[in-house]
Short mmCIF file of C-alpha atoms and ligand atoms in Angstrom, two decimals:
data_model
loop_
_atom_site.label_atom_id
_atom_site.label_comp_id
_atom_site.label_asym_id
_atom_site.label_seq_id
_atom_site.Cartn_x
_atom_site.Cartn_y
_atom_site.Cartn_z
CA UNK A 1 0.00 0.00 0.00
CA UNK A 2 1.26 3.46 -0.82
CA UNK A 3 2.64 5.88 1.76
CA UNK A 4 2.52 3.41 4.58
CA UNK A 5 5.09 1.43 6.49
CA UNK A 6 5.17 -2.23 5.87
CA UNK A 7 3.01 -3.26 8.84
CA UNK A 8 4.40 -6.78 9.08
CA UNK A 9 7.97 -5.45 9.20
CA UNK A 10 7.03 -2.79 11.72
CA UNK A 11 5.23 -5.29 13.95
CA UNK A 12 8.15 -7.68 13.88
CA UNK A 13 10.61 -4.94 14.82
CA UNK A 14 8.36 -3.67 17.61
CA UNK A 15 8.22 -7.21 19.00
CA UNK A 16 12.00 -7.54 18.81
CA UNK A 17 12.48 -4.24 20.61
CA UNK A 18 10.00 -5.16 23.35
CA UNK A 19 11.82 -8.47 23.86
CA UNK A 20 15.15 -6.62 24.06
CA UNK A 21 13.72 -4.25 26.69
CA UNK A 22 12.34 -7.12 28.77
CA UNK A 23 15.74 -8.74 28.69
CA UNK A 24 17.15 -5.59 30.25
CA UNK A 25 19.01 -4.09 27.25
CA UNK A 26 19.00 -0.33 27.71
CA UNK A 27 20.14 0.47 24.16
CA UNK A 28 18.71 -0.95 20.97
CA UNK A 29 21.26 -2.53 18.62
CA UNK A 30 22.73 -0.10 16.04
CA UNK A 31 21.58 -2.01 12.99
CA UNK A 32 18.61 -4.12 13.99
CA UNK A 33 18.02 -7.31 12.06
CA UNK A 34 15.47 -7.00 9.33
CA UNK A 35 12.21 -8.83 9.43
CA UNK A 36 12.02 -11.57 6.83
CA UNK A 37 10.08 -10.08 3.89
CA UNK A 38 6.72 -11.55 3.05
CA UNK A 39 6.36 -12.86 -0.55
CA UNK A 40 4.37 -9.73 -1.43
CA UNK A 41 7.05 -7.42 0.02
CA UNK A 42 9.80 -9.15 -1.92
CA UNK A 43 8.58 -7.68 -5.18
CA UNK A 44 7.85 -4.23 -3.72
CA UNK A 45 9.78 -1.24 -2.49
CA UNK A 46 9.42 -1.14 1.30
CA UNK A 47 10.51 0.97 4.24
CA UNK A 48 10.60 0.23 7.94
CA UNK A 49 11.61 2.24 10.99
CA UNK A 50 13.36 1.23 14.22
CA UNK A 51 14.90 3.01 17.19
CA UNK A 52 18.61 3.70 16.61
CA UNK A 53 19.84 5.54 19.69
CA UNK A 54 19.41 8.42 22.12
CA UNK A 55 21.37 11.67 22.27
CA UNK A 56 22.73 12.91 25.63
CA UNK A 57 19.78 15.37 25.81
CA UNK A 58 17.33 12.45 25.58
CA UNK A 59 16.33 12.94 21.92
CA UNK A 60 15.53 9.59 20.35
CA UNK A 61 16.87 8.91 16.87
CA UNK A 62 15.50 6.46 14.31
CA UNK A 63 16.92 4.26 11.61
CA UNK A 64 15.00 3.78 8.36
CA UNK A 65 15.57 0.71 6.22
CA UNK A 66 14.60 1.06 2.57
CA UNK A 67 14.57 -2.01 0.34
CA UNK A 68 13.77 -1.89 -3.35
CA UNK A 69 12.18 -4.58 -5.49
CA UNK A 70 15.67 -5.88 -6.47
CA UNK A 71 16.80 -6.28 -2.88
CA UNK A 72 19.04 -3.20 -2.89
CA UNK A 73 18.94 -1.74 0.60
CA UNK A 74 19.67 1.65 2.17
CA UNK A 75 19.73 2.33 5.92
CA UNK A 76 19.62 5.96 6.98
CA UNK A 77 19.11 7.70 10.30
CA UNK A 78 17.47 11.04 10.95
CA UNK A 79 20.60 12.03 12.92
CA UNK A 80 22.50 13.97 10.25
CA UNK A 81 20.70 11.98 7.52
CA UNK A 82 23.60 9.51 7.92
CA UNK A 83 23.52 6.54 5.57
CA UNK A 84 24.79 3.67 7.72
CA UNK A 85 24.57 0.89 5.11
CA UNK A 86 24.03 0.52 1.38
CA UNK A 87 23.67 -3.02 0.09
CA UNK A 88 24.26 -3.38 -3.62
CA UNK A 89 24.50 -6.51 -5.84
CA UNK A 90 27.78 -7.46 -7.53
CA UNK A 91 28.37 -9.16 -10.89
CA UNK A 92 27.19 -12.49 -9.49
CA UNK A 93 24.08 -11.02 -7.83
CA UNK A 94 25.62 -11.19 -4.33
CA UNK A 95 24.64 -8.18 -2.24
CA UNK A 96 27.26 -6.43 -0.09
CA UNK A 97 27.45 -3.23 1.94
CA UNK A 98 29.47 -0.69 -0.06
CA UNK A 99 29.59 2.29 2.33
CA UNK A 100 31.92 2.89 5.25
CA UNK A 101 30.44 3.41 8.69
CA UNK A 102 30.80 3.13 12.45
CA UNK A 103 29.92 0.46 14.98
CA UNK A 104 27.25 2.18 17.06
CA UNK A 105 25.03 5.22 17.36
CA UNK A 106 27.36 6.69 20.00
CA UNK A 107 30.21 6.64 17.46
CA UNK A 108 27.98 8.26 14.82
CA UNK A 109 27.13 11.02 17.30
CA UNK A 110 30.79 12.12 16.91
CA UNK A 111 31.55 10.82 13.40
CA UNK A 112 34.84 12.65 12.69
CA UNK A 113 35.04 11.65 9.00
CA UNK A 114 31.41 12.74 8.33
CA UNK A 115 30.60 9.17 7.16
CA UNK A 116 27.34 9.11 5.16
CA UNK A 117 26.00 12.47 6.37
CA UNK A 118 24.17 15.43 4.90
CA UNK A 119 26.61 18.34 4.89
CA UNK A 120 25.45 21.93 5.36
CA UNK A 121 24.74 24.77 5.64
CA UNK A 122 27.94 25.17 3.63
CA UNK A 123 29.65 21.98 2.45
CA UNK A 124 33.46 22.15 2.19
CA UNK A 125 35.67 25.03 3.31
CA UNK A 126 35.13 28.73 3.87
CA UNK A 127 38.51 30.45 4.11
CA UNK A 128 39.34 32.24 7.38
CA UNK A 129 35.87 31.32 8.65
CA UNK A 130 34.27 34.45 7.29
CA UNK A 131 32.50 35.91 4.27
CA UNK A 132 30.60 39.00 3.21
CA UNK A 133 27.17 39.45 1.71
CA UNK A 134 26.07 42.98 0.72
CA UNK A 135 29.03 44.49 2.63
CA UNK A 136 28.06 42.77 5.86
CA UNK A 137 30.71 40.43 7.28
CA UNK A 138 29.69 37.14 8.90
CA UNK A 139 32.08 35.24 11.17
CA UNK A 140 31.82 31.48 11.55
CA UNK A 141 33.31 29.04 14.07
CA UNK A 142 36.66 27.71 12.78
CA UNK A 143 36.91 23.93 12.92
CA UNK A 144 39.65 23.23 10.35
CA UNK A 145 42.71 25.26 11.38
CA UNK A 146 41.89 28.86 10.50
CA UNK A 147 39.01 27.80 8.23
CA UNK A 148 35.42 26.57 8.54
CA UNK A 149 34.69 23.07 7.21
CA UNK A 150 31.33 21.45 6.46
CA UNK A 151 29.09 24.00 8.16
CA UNK A 152 31.07 24.52 11.38
CA UNK A 153 31.24 22.80 14.74
CA UNK A 154 27.65 21.56 14.62
CA UNK A 155 26.80 21.32 10.96
CA UNK A 156 23.78 19.62 9.38
CA UNK A 157 25.54 16.27 9.92
CA UNK A 158 25.09 16.66 13.70
CA UNK A 159 21.46 17.69 13.99
CA UNK A 160 18.27 15.68 14.26
CA UNK A 161 16.07 15.97 11.16
CA UNK A 162 12.32 15.45 11.00
CA UNK A 163 11.72 12.38 8.89
CA UNK A 164 8.75 11.41 6.77
CA UNK A 165 9.01 8.03 5.05
CA UNK A 166 7.21 7.24 1.80
CA UNK A 167 6.54 4.17 -0.33
CA UNK A 168 5.59 4.43 -4.00
CA UNK A 169 5.04 2.02 -6.86
CA UNK A 170 8.59 2.47 -8.23
CA UNK A 171 10.51 3.94 -5.29
CA UNK A 172 10.79 4.32 -1.55
CA UNK A 173 12.40 7.00 0.57
CA UNK A 174 12.49 9.52 3.37
CA UNK A 175 11.90 13.27 3.34
CA UNK A 176 14.22 14.89 5.88
CA UNK A 177 13.47 18.46 7.00
CA UNK A 178 15.39 20.79 9.27
CA UNK A 179 15.15 24.50 10.08
CA UNK A 180 18.53 26.05 10.72
CA UNK A 181 18.00 29.14 12.86
CA UNK A 182 19.19 32.63 11.97
CA UNK A 183 22.73 32.88 13.39
CA UNK A 184 23.23 29.11 13.78
CA UNK A 185 26.97 28.43 13.33
CA UNK A 186 27.27 32.10 12.37
CA UNK A 187 25.18 31.92 9.19
CA UNK A 188 22.48 34.55 8.59
CA UNK A 189 18.80 33.73 7.99
CA UNK A 190 16.40 31.03 9.07
CA UNK A 191 17.02 28.32 6.49
CA UNK A 192 14.17 25.88 5.84
CA UNK A 193 15.89 22.80 4.48
CA UNK A 194 14.48 19.66 2.90
CA UNK A 195 16.53 16.71 1.67
CA UNK A 196 14.69 13.78 0.08
CA UNK A 197 16.40 10.40 -0.16
CA UNK A 198 14.83 8.17 -2.82
CA UNK A 199 15.73 4.57 -3.67
CA UNK A 200 14.19 3.54 -6.97
CA UNK A 201 13.64 0.08 -8.38
CA UNK A 202 16.27 0.97 -11.04
CA UNK A 203 18.95 0.84 -8.30
CA UNK A 204 19.24 4.62 -8.17
CA UNK A 205 19.74 6.47 -4.91
CA UNK A 206 18.85 10.12 -5.34
CA UNK A 207 19.15 13.19 -3.15
CA UNK A 208 16.88 16.17 -3.79
CA UNK A 209 17.90 19.25 -1.85
CA UNK A 210 15.65 22.28 -1.34
CA UNK A 211 16.07 25.38 0.83
CA UNK A 212 14.60 28.82 1.36
CA UNK A 213 15.75 31.66 3.61
CA UNK A 214 14.38 34.83 5.19
CA UNK A 215 17.73 36.72 4.99
CA UNK A 216 20.48 36.61 2.36
CA UNK A 217 22.75 33.66 3.17
CA UNK A 218 25.04 31.10 1.54
CA UNK A 219 24.04 27.46 0.93
CA UNK A 220 26.00 24.48 -0.37
CA UNK A 221 24.49 21.10 0.54
CA UNK A 222 25.99 17.73 -0.21
CA UNK A 223 26.14 14.08 0.87
CA UNK A 224 29.29 12.63 2.42
CA UNK A 225 29.02 8.86 1.87
CA UNK A 226 32.33 7.00 1.56
CA UNK A 227 32.24 4.09 -0.87
CA UNK A 228 34.25 0.95 -1.31
CA UNK A 229 32.65 -0.89 -4.23
CA UNK A 230 34.60 -4.05 -3.35
CA UNK A 231 32.70 -4.07 -0.04
CA UNK A 232 32.94 -2.14 3.21
CA UNK A 233 36.25 -2.75 4.97
CA UNK A 234 37.70 -4.62 2.02
CA UNK A 235 41.09 -2.85 1.95
CA UNK A 236 41.72 0.34 0.01
CA UNK A 237 40.04 1.65 -3.13
CA UNK A 238 43.27 2.12 -5.13
CA UNK A 239 42.19 -0.58 -7.62
CA UNK A 240 38.92 1.22 -8.44
CA UNK A 241 38.75 2.86 -11.86
CA UNK A 242 37.46 6.42 -12.10
CA UNK A 243 36.22 8.60 -14.93
CA UNK A 244 35.42 12.20 -13.99
CA UNK A 245 33.78 14.36 -16.62
CA UNK A 246 35.74 17.52 -15.87
CA UNK A 247 38.12 19.52 -18.07
CA UNK A 248 39.16 21.75 -15.16
CA UNK A 249 39.70 21.71 -11.42
CA UNK A 250 40.24 24.30 -8.70
CA UNK A 251 43.82 24.13 -7.30
CA UNK A 252 44.23 24.83 -3.59
CA UNK A 253 46.78 26.19 -1.13
CA UNK A 254 48.26 24.01 1.58
CA UNK A 255 45.18 24.51 3.78
CA UNK A 256 42.98 23.24 0.93
CA UNK A 257 41.45 26.66 0.19
CA UNK A 258 41.12 27.30 -3.57
CA UNK A 259 43.64 29.75 -4.98
CA UNK A 260 40.79 31.20 -7.06
CA UNK A 261 42.19 29.86 -10.32
CA UNK A 262 40.29 27.43 -12.51
CA UNK A 263 42.92 25.29 -14.24
CA UNK A 264 42.92 22.73 -17.00
CA UNK A 265 43.38 19.11 -15.91
CA UNK A 266 45.53 18.42 -18.99
CA UNK A 267 48.97 17.07 -17.99
CA UNK A 268 48.04 16.97 -14.30
CA UNK A 269 47.14 14.03 -12.02
CA UNK A 270 43.58 15.44 -12.12
CA UNK A 271 42.91 14.34 -15.69
CA UNK A 272 40.31 11.61 -15.19
CA UNK A 273 38.56 12.17 -18.53
CA UNK A 274 39.58 8.67 -19.57
CA UNK A 275 39.23 5.83 -17.09
CA UNK A 276 42.13 5.78 -14.58
CA UNK A 277 43.03 3.41 -11.77
CA UNK A 278 43.25 5.46 -8.57
CA UNK A 279 46.63 3.90 -7.65
CA UNK A 280 48.14 5.69 -10.65
CA UNK A 281 47.19 9.10 -9.30
CA UNK A 282 47.38 9.34 -5.51
CA UNK A 283 51.06 8.54 -5.09
CA UNK A 284 52.50 10.83 -7.75
CA UNK A 285 54.99 13.59 -7.03
CA UNK A 286 52.79 16.67 -7.33
CA UNK A 287 52.38 19.66 -5.03
CA UNK A 288 48.56 19.60 -5.17
CA UNK A 289 48.48 15.90 -4.30
CA UNK A 290 50.88 16.64 -1.40
CA UNK A 291 48.59 19.39 -0.10
CA UNK A 292 45.63 16.98 -0.12
CA UNK A 293 47.62 13.92 1.07
CA UNK A 294 45.96 12.38 -1.95
CA UNK A 295 43.08 13.79 -3.99
CA UNK A 296 40.84 16.18 -2.07
CA UNK A 297 39.91 18.55 -4.87
CA UNK A 298 36.96 20.14 -6.57
CA UNK A 299 36.46 19.17 -10.22
CA UNK A 300 34.67 21.64 -12.50
CA UNK A 301 32.07 19.58 -14.33
CA UNK A 302 31.66 19.90 -18.08
CA UNK A 303 28.00 20.66 -17.58
CA UNK A 304 26.72 23.22 -20.05
CA UNK A 305 22.95 22.93 -19.70
CA UNK A 306 20.62 22.94 -16.70
CA UNK A 307 19.46 19.57 -15.36
CA UNK A 308 21.30 16.39 -14.48
CA UNK A 309 24.73 15.78 -16.03
CA UNK A 310 26.98 12.74 -15.76
CA UNK A 311 29.74 13.76 -13.33
CA UNK A 312 31.62 10.53 -12.68
CA UNK A 313 31.71 6.80 -13.28
CA UNK A 314 33.49 4.36 -10.96
CA UNK A 315 34.04 0.67 -11.54
CA UNK A 316 35.54 -2.02 -9.35
CA UNK A 317 37.08 -4.83 -11.43
CA UNK A 318 36.90 -7.73 -8.94
CA UNK A 319 33.16 -7.39 -8.21
CA UNK A 320 32.23 -5.68 -11.53
CA UNK A 321 30.20 -3.09 -9.59
CA UNK A 322 29.71 0.24 -11.33
CA UNK A 323 28.52 3.49 -9.78
CA UNK A 324 27.54 6.54 -11.80
CA UNK A 325 27.00 10.01 -10.40
CA UNK A 326 24.67 12.48 -12.08
CA UNK A 327 24.16 15.94 -10.66
CA UNK A 328 22.74 19.40 -11.25
CA UNK A 329 25.73 20.90 -9.37
CA UNK A 330 28.64 22.61 -11.15
CA UNK A 331 31.34 20.72 -9.20
CA UNK A 332 32.27 17.54 -7.43
CA UNK A 333 34.77 17.17 -4.58
CA UNK A 334 36.67 13.97 -5.19
CA UNK A 335 38.10 12.89 -1.84
CA UNK A 336 40.13 9.69 -1.63
CA UNK A 337 39.84 9.01 2.11
CA UNK A 338 43.24 10.57 2.82
CA UNK A 339 42.55 11.21 6.50
CA UNK A 340 41.39 7.68 7.30
CA UNK A 341 44.01 6.42 9.72
CA UNK A 342 43.04 3.15 11.46
CA UNK A 343 41.67 4.95 14.55
CA UNK A 344 37.93 4.63 13.98
CA UNK A 345 35.52 2.04 15.38
CA UNK A 346 34.81 0.74 11.88
CA UNK A 347 31.56 -1.20 11.48
CA UNK A 348 33.43 -3.63 9.23
CA UNK A 349 35.43 -4.81 12.26
CA UNK A 350 38.83 -4.14 10.66
CA UNK A 351 40.26 -0.61 10.84
CA UNK A 352 39.79 1.63 7.81
CA UNK A 353 43.10 2.17 6.08
CA UNK A 354 44.18 5.34 4.27
CA UNK A 355 42.26 5.41 0.94
CA UNK A 356 39.84 2.84 2.40
CA UNK A 357 36.95 4.70 0.75
CA UNK A 358 36.21 7.50 -1.70
CA UNK A 359 33.67 10.33 -1.73
CA UNK A 360 32.17 12.12 -4.70
CA UNK A 361 30.60 15.14 -3.02
CA UNK A 362 28.57 17.04 -5.59
CA UNK A 363 28.62 20.72 -4.74
CA UNK A 364 29.44 24.32 -5.60
CA UNK A 365 33.15 25.06 -5.39
CA UNK A 366 34.84 25.38 -1.99
CA UNK A 367 35.14 28.88 -0.53
CA UNK A 368 32.73 30.29 -3.15
CA UNK A 369 31.48 32.97 -0.72
CA UNK A 370 34.99 34.53 -0.93
CA UNK A 371 35.71 33.81 -4.61
CA UNK A 372 34.05 36.18 -7.03
CA UNK A 373 35.06 34.11 -10.11
CA UNK A 374 33.18 31.02 -8.85
CA UNK A 375 29.44 30.42 -9.35
CA UNK A 376 27.55 32.14 -6.53
CA UNK A 377 26.22 30.26 -3.50
CA UNK A 378 24.18 33.20 -2.21
CA UNK A 379 20.50 32.49 -1.55
CA UNK A 380 18.15 35.41 -1.03
CA UNK A 381 14.62 35.63 0.39
CA UNK A 382 12.11 34.71 -2.30
CA UNK A 383 14.60 32.46 -4.11
CA UNK A 384 14.73 28.68 -3.95
CA UNK A 385 17.81 26.50 -3.60
CA UNK A 386 17.24 23.33 -5.62
CA UNK A 387 19.85 20.68 -6.25
CA UNK A 388 19.74 17.02 -7.24
CA UNK A 389 22.27 14.20 -7.30
CA UNK A 390 21.72 10.58 -8.33
CA UNK A 391 24.03 7.64 -7.59
CA UNK A 392 23.19 4.74 -9.92
CA UNK A 393 24.49 1.22 -9.26
CA UNK A 394 24.90 -1.50 -11.89
CA UNK A 395 27.35 -4.20 -12.95
CA UNK A 396 29.38 -4.44 -16.09
C1 GLA B 1 35.86 16.65 2.57
C2 GLA B 1 37.00 17.55 2.67
C3 GLA B 1 38.14 16.77 3.19
C4 GLA B 1 37.80 16.17 4.52
C5 GLA B 1 36.64 15.32 4.41
C6 GLA B 1 36.24 14.80 5.77
O1 GLA B 1 36.03 15.76 1.58
O2 GLA B 1 37.33 18.17 1.47
O3 GLA B 1 39.25 17.59 3.30
O4 GLA B 1 37.48 17.17 5.42
O5 GLA B 1 35.59 16.05 3.83
O6 GLA B 1 37.30 14.30 6.49
#
């Protein structure tokens, strides 16, 4: 039935939770087991909801499990919109989790690498933690040396979103909404934000972002999932092959703030216009690669017309999984997990190694509020911020 939870799944989970409570468990498990699907559910797109954890202030947080008609599965919590698992078939039909994550809700409450989260109000860096709109200067908390990263100390990845699940004939998903107050993390204007996660029966996972404001502000929303198409925790991603549809990129200084130049990728390690194995690019002797400790750069997409454009294609030879990224955004931050350093409580059990995952964060360019040559990220009252990104999974 449309727009309803699967009642059998919900009932089963409620029973499991009650049993856990009676047995004296104070915390529900981070990724509760799924109810076995009924024959009818197997051929449908379904969603179920379970308790995921509780914040120190007592706020309860949920975990939504979306399953499409092909058995592809997405788990996402309304804490930061974090995707905790993404199960995708390989070339033999075997389904494996392909996103990195943490062991428990308490770990996600900190989540230093921003695993799986919605990033806002301004994704990526704002130099010196300040910017001007209409001659008024706004100062932000600095959480990345002298700069502001991913919306500040408590960005959109660390807030609880309202969540409204939906089930349709050809898709299933959750509408996440959050109002960021005027002055929150230093940004002006009450920002009404809506991010819709949709899993379709074509194995697409899409993100539709929408925002409005009551004062001029800056907005740059993105999704920070880390992928390993060979399977979560399965070593590094250096054997993955990448194509990025970008003729140019934005070079950075040693603090990863763009210099303001837009440079050709020709004859640089950033030329991914023809398929390249990542191993051939992250260990080269190049100043930009040194600054990023690997690739941590914004690619200027070839996009010439409005609407969705193919930004990147990634394939993993051993499993034959392929992931394509389409977006309406003008850029994509390609980040090769350079700061992963074995210290996290990885859900895979083994520590995440350097380059143990990659991110393709579709976005406007970093530090745009301070870079007049970059496309503007200013949103004014009466305007709408609309952005869409689709990750499509297949096998070759
Ligand atoms: C983005 C940034 C990186 C890093 C990661 C999170 O990709 O560009 O420098 O901050 O997020 O660790």
